Amino acid sequence: MEDSTQFDVIVIGAGVMGSSTAYQAAKRGQKTLLVEQFDFLHHLGSSHGESRTIRATYPEEYYTPMVIESEKQWREFESEIGYKVYYKTGQLDLGPADNSSLVSIINNCRTHSINHRILDRDEARTRFSGMVEIPDDWIAVVTELGGVLKPTKAVAMFQTLAIKHGAILKDKMEIVDMAVDKHRGGVLVKSGSGEKFWGKKCVVTAGAWISKMVQNVCNGGVNLPVQPVETSLFYWKIKEGYEVDFTVGAGFPSFASYGDPYIYGTPALEFPGLIKVAVHGGRECDPDSRTWGAAAAGTTMVIGYLKEWIKSTFGDRVNWEDGPVMRQSCMYSLTPDGDFVIDFLGGEFNEDVVVAGGFSGHGFKMAPVVGRILVDLALGGKAAAALQEEEIKHFKLRRFEDNPKGNVKAFEEQVRLR
């Protein structure tokens, strides 16, 4: 083989996780190849668009340290690239006072020394100058670590930095086969157009396509429990006179509401005068044959939930009456427990192939840490995994062996499927 086909690390899938991994591998001096089946910065998966929430308020205690570390790294990466992808504001979590997820969030804030305030209805109204209303039996949790990430811009940042550190990037290149090199070790990968590459190690971050790809290269012998889900995001018109109040610049927070359904949103930033409010959920789908938001019955139901929530929470400051003025389609890669999959593929590939997926609609914010972990595992193998056991033990594939639902949790499911 020519040297241009040989690499230390091959990363398959150039969404935010793969791009972060390629950048961090290249930065450590590894000869790195990043391969994407579609165009770079495409809108077919989970890493495009104009806003993602960053928050440290999780009911699962193991995500909070990952977000705290990632938040610092987003700032470092911004300094290296020279432009902003992270727009800081606060985070507002709402819900019934006895909601188990919200109770766990408060406990995790205390455990990890996250500054937070717990507000009742009157205190929330005062804190947000009457812009936020909650029911009498609800509370509001306000934390400082919150904000908005610009997804497409962030992926472009990682890819640019990867190139800066010597990585090779190739798009419009679908990987259709992967095999162990029995003569010298490592992994051989083959594209649909017949190009072949060899890597000492391989990292698969194929998003909603990861189960299909792994089943294909393992001849059906490995089943990753990752279900693609198509979700819709909605933007709502802020009424005249209140446009500035709901902006990041004015300090309006990113937010999540732990009612039924779980509703989340971001302050006005990407589209002046519009605020994003959506339901955390969607429709199971095949990533290669989506409806692109055309499932009318489900969408009508979701918009109904959102209208009621906006009416009761933001009142006459946001135009809920006429419905959303803009909608976008996006993808989740959902595991049964909503937790990530980060592990060695195993079998004949042993520790030469690392798989990462199932980020379940909430992983984007942690891409810096996920990229670091994946490079650690690729370069250090099982010895590195042992050193990071506490950090990654909830993400291993073996959790599904005894319980198909994965990690057992003491609080409500947040993703609504329809």
Short mmCIF file of C-alpha atoms in Angstrom, two decimals:
data_model
loop_
_atom_site.label_atom_id
_atom_site.label_comp_id
_atom_site.label_asym_id
_atom_site.label_seq_id
_atom_site.Cartn_x
_atom_site.Cartn_y
_atom_site.Cartn_z
CA MET A 1 0.00 0.00 0.00
CA GLU A 2 1.03 3.57 -0.56
CA ASP A 3 1.66 5.66 2.49
CA SER A 4 -1.36 7.86 1.68
CA THR A 5 -3.62 4.91 2.47
CA GLN A 6 -2.11 4.09 5.89
CA PHE A 7 -3.10 5.81 9.11
CA ASP A 8 -2.73 5.58 12.85
CA VAL A 9 -6.43 6.32 13.39
CA ILE A 10 -9.34 6.11 10.95
CA VAL A 11 -12.55 7.83 12.07
CA ILE A 12 -15.75 6.86 10.24
CA GLY A 13 -18.50 9.48 10.47
CA ALA A 14 -17.84 13.23 10.46
CA GLY A 15 -20.61 14.54 12.68
CA VAL A 16 -19.65 16.37 15.85
CA MET A 17 -18.36 13.27 17.65
CA GLY A 18 -16.23 12.03 14.77
CA SER A 19 -14.92 15.49 13.95
CA SER A 20 -13.99 16.09 17.60
CA THR A 21 -12.26 12.71 17.70
CA ALA A 22 -10.31 13.34 14.49
CA TYR A 23 -9.16 16.74 15.73
CA GLN A 24 -8.00 15.41 19.09
CA ALA A 25 -6.25 12.39 17.54
CA ALA A 26 -4.42 14.62 15.05
CA LYS A 27 -3.50 17.05 17.81
CA ARG A 28 -1.81 14.18 19.65
CA GLY A 29 0.38 13.56 16.62
CA GLN A 30 -1.57 10.65 15.17
CA LYS A 31 -1.83 10.34 11.40
CA THR A 32 -5.61 10.59 11.11
CA LEU A 33 -8.22 10.00 8.42
CA LEU A 34 -11.77 11.29 8.84
CA VAL A 35 -14.31 9.79 6.42
CA GLU A 36 -17.93 10.91 5.84
CA GLN A 37 -20.50 9.14 3.64
CA PHE A 38 -22.32 12.38 2.75
CA ASP A 39 -21.11 15.94 2.16
CA PHE A 40 -19.30 17.53 5.07
CA LEU A 41 -21.68 19.66 7.15
CA HIS A 42 -24.71 17.89 5.66
CA HIS A 43 -28.21 18.23 7.16
CA LEU A 44 -29.15 14.55 7.15
CA GLY A 45 -28.08 13.56 10.67
CA SER A 46 -27.79 14.98 14.18
CA SER A 47 -24.96 17.52 13.97
CA HIS A 48 -26.40 20.32 11.84
CA GLY A 49 -28.49 23.39 12.52
CA GLU A 50 -28.15 26.59 14.48
CA SER A 51 -28.53 25.78 18.17
CA ARG A 52 -27.97 23.10 20.79
CA THR A 53 -28.38 23.52 24.52
CA ILE A 54 -25.49 23.19 26.92
CA ARG A 55 -26.42 22.47 30.53
CA ALA A 56 -24.94 20.60 33.47
CA THR A 57 -28.33 19.86 35.04
CA TYR A 58 -28.78 16.12 34.53
CA PRO A 59 -30.67 13.62 36.68
CA GLU A 60 -27.90 11.10 35.89
CA GLU A 61 -24.90 12.03 38.01
CA TYR A 62 -22.35 10.71 35.51
CA TYR A 63 -23.12 13.33 32.84
CA THR A 64 -22.58 16.40 34.99
CA PRO A 65 -18.75 16.11 35.21
CA MET A 66 -18.61 15.48 31.45
CA VAL A 67 -20.50 18.70 30.77
CA ILE A 68 -18.36 20.70 33.18
CA GLU A 69 -15.18 19.50 31.45
CA SER A 70 -16.67 20.00 28.00
CA GLU A 71 -17.74 23.56 28.79
CA LYS A 72 -14.13 24.44 29.58
CA GLN A 73 -12.91 22.74 26.42
CA TRP A 74 -15.41 24.54 24.19
CA ARG A 75 -13.79 27.76 25.37
CA GLU A 76 -10.29 26.42 24.70
CA PHE A 77 -11.22 25.27 21.20
CA GLU A 78 -12.77 28.66 20.48
CA SER A 79 -9.47 30.29 21.42
CA GLU A 80 -7.59 28.02 19.03
CA ILE A 81 -9.95 28.58 16.08
CA GLY A 82 -10.49 32.28 16.71
CA TYR A 83 -14.30 32.50 16.60
CA LYS A 84 -17.27 31.72 18.83
CA VAL A 85 -19.40 28.59 18.79
CA TYR A 86 -20.58 28.81 22.43
CA TYR A 87 -22.91 31.58 23.62
CA LYS A 88 -23.14 31.49 27.38
CA THR A 89 -26.24 32.24 29.39
CA GLY A 90 -27.95 30.52 32.33
CA GLN A 91 -30.03 27.34 32.49
CA LEU A 92 -33.60 27.17 33.78
CA ASP A 93 -35.17 23.83 34.73
CA LEU A 94 -38.87 23.72 35.60
CA GLY A 95 -41.13 21.02 36.94
CA PRO A 96 -43.33 19.70 39.74
CA ALA A 97 -41.57 19.99 43.10
CA ASP A 98 -41.76 16.22 43.57
CA ASN A 99 -40.62 15.30 40.06
CA SER A 100 -37.95 12.61 40.48
CA SER A 101 -35.77 13.93 37.64
CA LEU A 102 -35.79 17.45 39.06
CA VAL A 103 -35.05 16.16 42.56
CA SER A 104 -32.07 14.23 41.16
CA ILE A 105 -30.87 17.35 39.32
CA ILE A 106 -30.88 19.33 42.54
CA ASN A 107 -28.97 16.56 44.34
CA ASN A 108 -26.38 16.45 41.55
CA CYS A 109 -25.94 20.22 41.73
CA ARG A 110 -25.11 19.83 45.40
CA THR A 111 -22.79 16.86 44.80
CA HIS A 112 -20.82 18.67 42.13
CA SER A 113 -20.87 22.09 43.82
CA ILE A 114 -22.85 23.74 41.02
CA ASN A 115 -24.25 27.09 42.06
CA HIS A 116 -28.02 26.89 41.87
CA ARG A 117 -31.15 28.55 43.17
CA ILE A 118 -34.48 26.85 43.80
CA LEU A 119 -37.40 29.21 43.23
CA ASP A 120 -41.11 28.89 43.90
CA ARG A 121 -43.74 30.44 41.64
CA ASP A 122 -43.49 33.98 43.04
CA GLU A 123 -39.69 33.94 43.17
CA ALA A 124 -39.50 32.70 39.56
CA ARG A 125 -41.84 35.48 38.43
CA THR A 126 -39.63 38.04 40.20
CA ARG A 127 -36.35 36.54 38.96
CA PHE A 128 -37.48 36.70 35.33
CA SER A 129 -39.42 39.97 35.57
CA GLY A 130 -42.76 38.29 34.98
CA MET A 131 -41.61 36.60 31.77
CA VAL A 132 -41.82 33.07 33.20
CA GLU A 133 -44.87 31.64 34.95
CA ILE A 134 -45.03 28.24 36.63
CA PRO A 135 -47.88 26.43 38.44
CA ASP A 136 -48.20 26.69 42.22
CA ASP A 137 -46.86 23.18 42.80
CA TRP A 138 -43.85 23.62 40.49
CA ILE A 139 -40.35 24.89 41.20
CA ALA A 140 -37.67 26.49 39.06
CA VAL A 141 -33.98 25.58 39.32
CA VAL A 142 -31.62 28.27 38.04
CA THR A 143 -27.97 27.48 37.32
CA GLU A 144 -25.14 29.50 35.78
CA LEU A 145 -23.82 26.85 33.39
CA GLY A 146 -26.10 27.08 30.41
CA GLY A 147 -26.19 28.45 26.92
CA VAL A 148 -26.31 27.75 23.23
CA LEU A 149 -23.86 25.95 20.94
CA LYS A 150 -23.86 26.58 17.18
CA PRO A 151 -23.80 23.02 15.77
CA THR A 152 -22.80 23.39 12.12
CA LYS A 153 -20.24 26.02 13.07
CA ALA A 154 -18.87 23.75 15.82
CA VAL A 155 -18.46 20.77 13.46
CA ALA A 156 -16.70 23.04 10.96
CA MET A 157 -14.43 24.20 13.77
CA PHE A 158 -13.38 20.66 14.66
CA GLN A 159 -12.77 19.78 11.00
CA THR A 160 -10.72 22.91 10.41
CA LEU A 161 -8.62 22.24 13.50
CA ALA A 162 -8.17 18.61 12.47
CA ILE A 163 -6.77 19.75 9.10
CA LYS A 164 -4.56 22.27 10.89
CA HIS A 165 -3.00 19.39 12.84
CA GLY A 166 -2.46 17.27 9.75
CA ALA A 167 -5.59 15.12 9.46
CA ILE A 168 -6.87 14.00 6.06
CA LEU A 169 -10.61 14.51 5.48
CA LYS A 170 -12.67 12.77 2.80
CA ASP A 171 -16.41 13.16 2.24
CA LYS A 172 -18.88 11.50 -0.16
CA MET A 173 -17.18 8.24 0.80
CA GLU A 174 -19.31 5.49 2.32
CA ILE A 175 -17.43 2.72 4.11
CA VAL A 176 -19.00 -0.61 3.09
CA ASP A 177 -16.55 -3.11 4.53
CA MET A 178 -14.17 -3.38 7.45
CA ALA A 179 -11.91 -6.32 8.27
CA VAL A 180 -9.02 -7.31 10.48
CA ASP A 181 -5.65 -7.33 8.73
CA LYS A 182 -4.52 -10.84 9.65
CA HIS A 183 -0.95 -10.28 8.47
CA ARG A 184 0.12 -7.16 10.35
CA GLY A 185 -2.80 -6.33 12.61
CA GLY A 186 -4.89 -3.23 12.46
CA VAL A 187 -8.03 -2.68 10.41
CA LEU A 188 -8.70 -2.57 6.67
CA VAL A 189 -11.62 -0.43 5.51
CA LYS A 190 -13.10 -0.28 2.03
CA SER A 191 -15.30 2.40 0.47
CA GLY A 192 -18.21 1.88 -1.89
CA SER A 193 -16.07 3.21 -4.72
CA GLY A 194 -13.38 0.61 -4.04
CA GLU A 195 -10.80 2.72 -2.18
CA LYS A 196 -8.99 0.90 0.62
CA PHE A 197 -7.33 2.24 3.76
CA TRP A 198 -5.44 0.66 6.62
CA GLY A 199 -5.47 1.92 10.18
CA LYS A 200 -3.79 0.78 13.36
CA LYS A 201 -7.06 1.72 15.04
CA CYS A 202 -10.55 2.64 13.88
CA VAL A 203 -13.29 4.70 15.56
CA VAL A 204 -16.86 4.41 14.28
CA THR A 205 -19.09 7.44 14.95
CA ALA A 206 -21.73 6.91 12.28
CA GLY A 207 -24.67 8.49 14.12
CA ALA A 208 -28.09 7.22 13.07
CA TRP A 209 -26.38 4.81 10.64
CA ILE A 210 -24.16 3.13 13.23
CA SER A 211 -26.34 0.03 13.75
CA LYS A 212 -26.65 -0.54 10.01
CA MET A 213 -22.93 -0.18 9.50
CA VAL A 214 -21.90 -2.42 12.37
CA GLN A 215 -24.36 -5.13 11.34
CA ASN A 216 -23.00 -4.96 7.81
CA VAL A 217 -19.30 -5.22 8.68
CA CYS A 218 -19.96 -7.90 11.32
CA ASN A 219 -22.28 -9.90 9.03
CA GLY A 220 -25.15 -9.42 11.46
CA GLY A 221 -23.13 -10.79 14.39
CA VAL A 222 -23.27 -7.60 16.45
CA ASN A 223 -26.45 -5.65 17.10
CA LEU A 224 -26.05 -2.17 18.54
CA PRO A 225 -29.33 -1.19 20.26
CA VAL A 226 -29.46 2.26 18.65
CA GLN A 227 -32.78 3.34 17.14
CA PRO A 228 -32.86 6.28 14.72
CA VAL A 229 -35.59 8.76 15.63
CA GLU A 230 -36.73 11.69 13.52
CA THR A 231 -37.59 14.76 15.55
CA SER A 232 -38.98 18.21 14.69
CA LEU A 233 -37.77 21.53 16.07
CA PHE A 234 -40.09 24.52 16.19
CA TYR A 235 -39.49 28.26 16.23
CA TRP A 236 -42.11 30.65 17.59
CA LYS A 237 -42.57 34.36 17.00
CA ILE A 238 -41.85 36.63 19.95
CA LYS A 239 -44.42 39.40 20.12
CA GLU A 240 -43.51 42.98 19.39
CA GLY A 241 -41.89 44.77 22.28
CA TYR A 242 -40.49 41.61 23.89
CA GLU A 243 -37.96 40.51 21.25
CA VAL A 244 -34.89 41.70 23.18
CA ASP A 245 -36.09 40.21 26.48
CA PHE A 246 -35.81 36.63 25.18
CA THR A 247 -32.29 36.93 23.76
CA VAL A 248 -29.01 35.46 24.97
CA GLY A 249 -27.66 39.01 25.17
CA ALA A 250 -30.39 39.95 27.64
CA GLY A 251 -29.55 36.90 29.77
CA PHE A 252 -32.59 34.79 28.96
CA PRO A 253 -31.66 31.17 29.75
CA SER A 254 -31.76 27.92 27.88
CA PHE A 255 -34.55 25.91 29.48
CA ALA A 256 -36.12 22.52 30.11
CA SER A 257 -39.54 21.66 31.50
CA TYR A 258 -39.95 18.33 33.30
CA GLY A 259 -43.66 17.97 32.75
CA ASP A 260 -45.46 15.61 30.42
CA PRO A 261 -44.07 15.85 27.81
CA TYR A 262 -40.52 17.01 28.45
CA ILE A 263 -40.14 20.36 26.66
CA TYR A 264 -36.92 22.25 26.05
CA GLY A 265 -35.76 25.33 24.24
CA THR A 266 -33.15 27.99 23.59
CA PRO A 267 -33.32 31.78 23.79
CA ALA A 268 -33.52 33.92 20.68
CA LEU A 269 -30.17 33.88 18.90
CA GLU A 270 -30.01 32.33 15.42
CA PHE A 271 -33.21 33.89 14.05
CA PRO A 272 -33.99 37.39 15.39
CA GLY A 273 -37.40 37.57 17.02
CA LEU A 274 -37.83 33.77 17.19
CA ILE A 275 -37.48 31.43 20.16
CA LYS A 276 -36.98 27.66 19.82
CA VAL A 277 -39.37 25.50 21.85
CA ALA A 278 -39.70 21.77 21.12
CA VAL A 279 -40.64 18.39 22.60
CA HIS A 280 -37.82 15.97 23.40
CA GLY A 281 -38.90 13.04 21.25
CA GLY A 282 -39.99 11.97 17.81
CA ARG A 283 -40.80 9.09 15.48
CA GLU A 284 -38.78 5.92 15.01
CA CYS A 285 -37.48 5.80 11.45
CA ASP A 286 -35.05 4.39 8.95
CA PRO A 287 -32.42 7.12 8.44
CA ASP A 288 -32.44 6.43 4.71
CA SER A 289 -36.21 6.92 4.31
CA ARG A 290 -37.41 9.74 6.55
CA THR A 291 -40.69 11.66 6.46
CA TRP A 292 -38.89 15.00 6.96
CA GLY A 293 -41.53 16.10 9.44
CA ALA A 294 -44.49 15.12 7.28
CA ALA A 295 -46.18 12.86 9.83
CA ALA A 296 -49.18 15.17 10.26
CA ALA A 297 -51.01 13.47 13.13
CA GLY A 298 -47.96 13.30 15.41
CA THR A 299 -46.84 16.80 14.55
CA THR A 300 -50.28 18.26 15.25
CA MET A 301 -50.29 16.61 18.67
CA VAL A 302 -46.83 17.94 19.53
CA ILE A 303 -47.71 21.47 18.43
CA GLY A 304 -50.78 21.26 20.65
CA TYR A 305 -48.62 20.42 23.68
CA LEU A 306 -46.26 23.25 22.85
CA LYS A 307 -49.01 25.82 22.39
CA GLU A 308 -50.39 25.06 25.84
CA TRP A 309 -46.96 25.15 27.43
CA ILE A 310 -45.96 28.46 25.79
CA LYS A 311 -49.32 30.00 26.70
CA SER A 312 -49.00 29.04 30.37
CA THR A 313 -45.25 29.77 30.67
CA PHE A 314 -44.59 32.83 28.50
CA GLY A 315 -48.16 34.16 28.29
CA ASP A 316 -48.82 36.89 25.75
CA ARG A 317 -45.12 37.56 25.11
CA VAL A 318 -44.79 34.76 22.55
CA ASN A 319 -47.30 34.15 19.76
CA TRP A 320 -48.56 30.65 20.51
CA GLU A 321 -51.95 31.24 18.91
CA ASP A 322 -50.73 31.00 15.31
CA GLY A 323 -48.40 28.09 15.92
CA PRO A 324 -44.72 27.88 14.98
CA VAL A 325 -43.44 30.02 12.13
CA MET A 326 -40.57 27.68 11.29
CA ARG A 327 -39.80 24.00 11.73
CA GLN A 328 -36.71 21.90 11.12
CA SER A 329 -36.14 18.15 11.00
CA CYS A 330 -33.32 16.47 12.91
CA MET A 331 -32.27 12.98 14.00
CA TYR A 332 -31.73 11.26 17.33
CA SER A 333 -29.80 8.01 17.75
CA LEU A 334 -31.71 6.61 20.70
CA THR A 335 -30.67 3.79 23.03
CA PRO A 336 -33.25 2.03 25.25
CA ASP A 337 -31.98 3.87 28.35
CA GLY A 338 -31.05 7.16 26.67
CA ASP A 339 -27.38 6.65 27.56
CA PHE A 340 -24.43 6.67 25.19
CA VAL A 341 -22.67 3.66 23.71
CA ILE A 342 -18.89 3.96 24.01
CA ASP A 343 -17.06 0.65 23.83
CA PHE A 344 -14.80 -1.65 21.88
CA LEU A 345 -16.55 -3.50 19.08
CA GLY A 346 -14.97 -6.73 20.27
CA GLY A 347 -15.13 -10.06 18.48
CA GLU A 348 -12.46 -10.42 15.82
CA PHE A 349 -11.83 -6.67 15.99
CA ASN A 350 -11.05 -6.92 19.71
CA GLU A 351 -9.91 -3.45 20.86
CA ASP A 352 -8.80 -2.22 17.42
CA VAL A 353 -12.27 -0.78 16.69
CA VAL A 354 -14.05 1.61 19.06
CA VAL A 355 -17.75 2.34 18.52
CA ALA A 356 -19.56 5.42 19.77
CA GLY A 357 -23.24 6.18 19.23
CA GLY A 358 -26.64 6.40 20.82
CA PHE A 359 -26.17 9.98 21.92
CA SER A 360 -29.94 10.14 22.25
CA GLY A 361 -30.56 13.78 21.45
CA HIS A 362 -28.47 15.17 24.30
CA GLY A 363 -24.84 14.33 23.52
CA PHE A 364 -23.74 17.26 21.35
CA LYS A 365 -22.69 19.42 24.29
CA MET A 366 -20.27 16.69 25.44
CA ALA A 367 -18.45 16.25 22.12
CA PRO A 368 -15.14 17.57 23.50
CA VAL A 369 -15.04 14.95 26.25
CA VAL A 370 -16.40 12.17 24.05
CA GLY A 371 -13.68 12.90 21.49
CA ARG A 372 -11.03 12.77 24.21
CA ILE A 373 -12.37 9.45 25.54
CA LEU A 374 -12.51 7.88 22.08
CA VAL A 375 -8.91 8.83 21.32
CA ASP A 376 -7.83 7.48 24.72
CA LEU A 377 -9.54 4.16 24.03
CA ALA A 378 -8.25 3.91 20.46
CA LEU A 379 -4.65 4.58 21.45
CA GLY A 380 -4.60 2.95 24.88
CA GLY A 381 -6.93 -0.01 24.39
CA LYS A 382 -8.29 -1.90 27.36
CA ALA A 383 -5.62 -0.49 29.67
CA ALA A 384 -7.01 3.01 28.97
CA ALA A 385 -10.54 1.72 29.45
CA ALA A 386 -9.60 0.36 32.87
CA LEU A 387 -8.22 3.74 33.89
CA GLN A 388 -11.47 5.41 32.79
CA GLU A 389 -13.84 2.80 34.19
CA GLU A 390 -15.74 5.26 36.37
CA GLU A 391 -16.24 7.63 33.46
CA ILE A 392 -17.40 5.08 30.87
CA LYS A 393 -18.92 2.17 32.81
CA HIS A 394 -22.50 3.31 32.10
CA PHE A 395 -21.82 3.40 28.35
CA LYS A 396 -20.58 -0.15 27.78
CA LEU A 397 -22.44 -2.59 25.55
CA ARG A 398 -22.51 -5.31 28.19
CA ARG A 399 -25.21 -3.42 30.09
CA PHE A 400 -27.74 -4.72 27.56
CA GLU A 401 -26.77 -8.38 28.04
CA ASP A 402 -28.75 -8.93 31.24
CA ASN A 403 -31.28 -6.15 30.72
CA PRO A 404 -32.34 -5.17 27.18
CA LYS A 405 -33.46 -1.81 28.59
CA GLY A 406 -29.94 -1.03 29.75
CA ASN A 407 -29.17 1.11 32.79
CA VAL A 408 -31.89 1.10 35.43
CA LYS A 409 -32.97 4.60 36.48
CA ALA A 410 -35.08 5.88 39.34
CA PHE A 411 -36.77 8.65 37.39
CA GLU A 412 -39.12 9.13 34.48
CA GLU A 413 -38.20 8.61 30.84
CA GLN A 414 -37.81 11.96 29.11
CA VAL A 415 -38.02 11.05 25.41
CA ARG A 416 -41.54 10.84 24.00
CA LEU A 417 -41.94 8.52 21.00
CA ARG A 418 -44.94 8.79 18.73
#
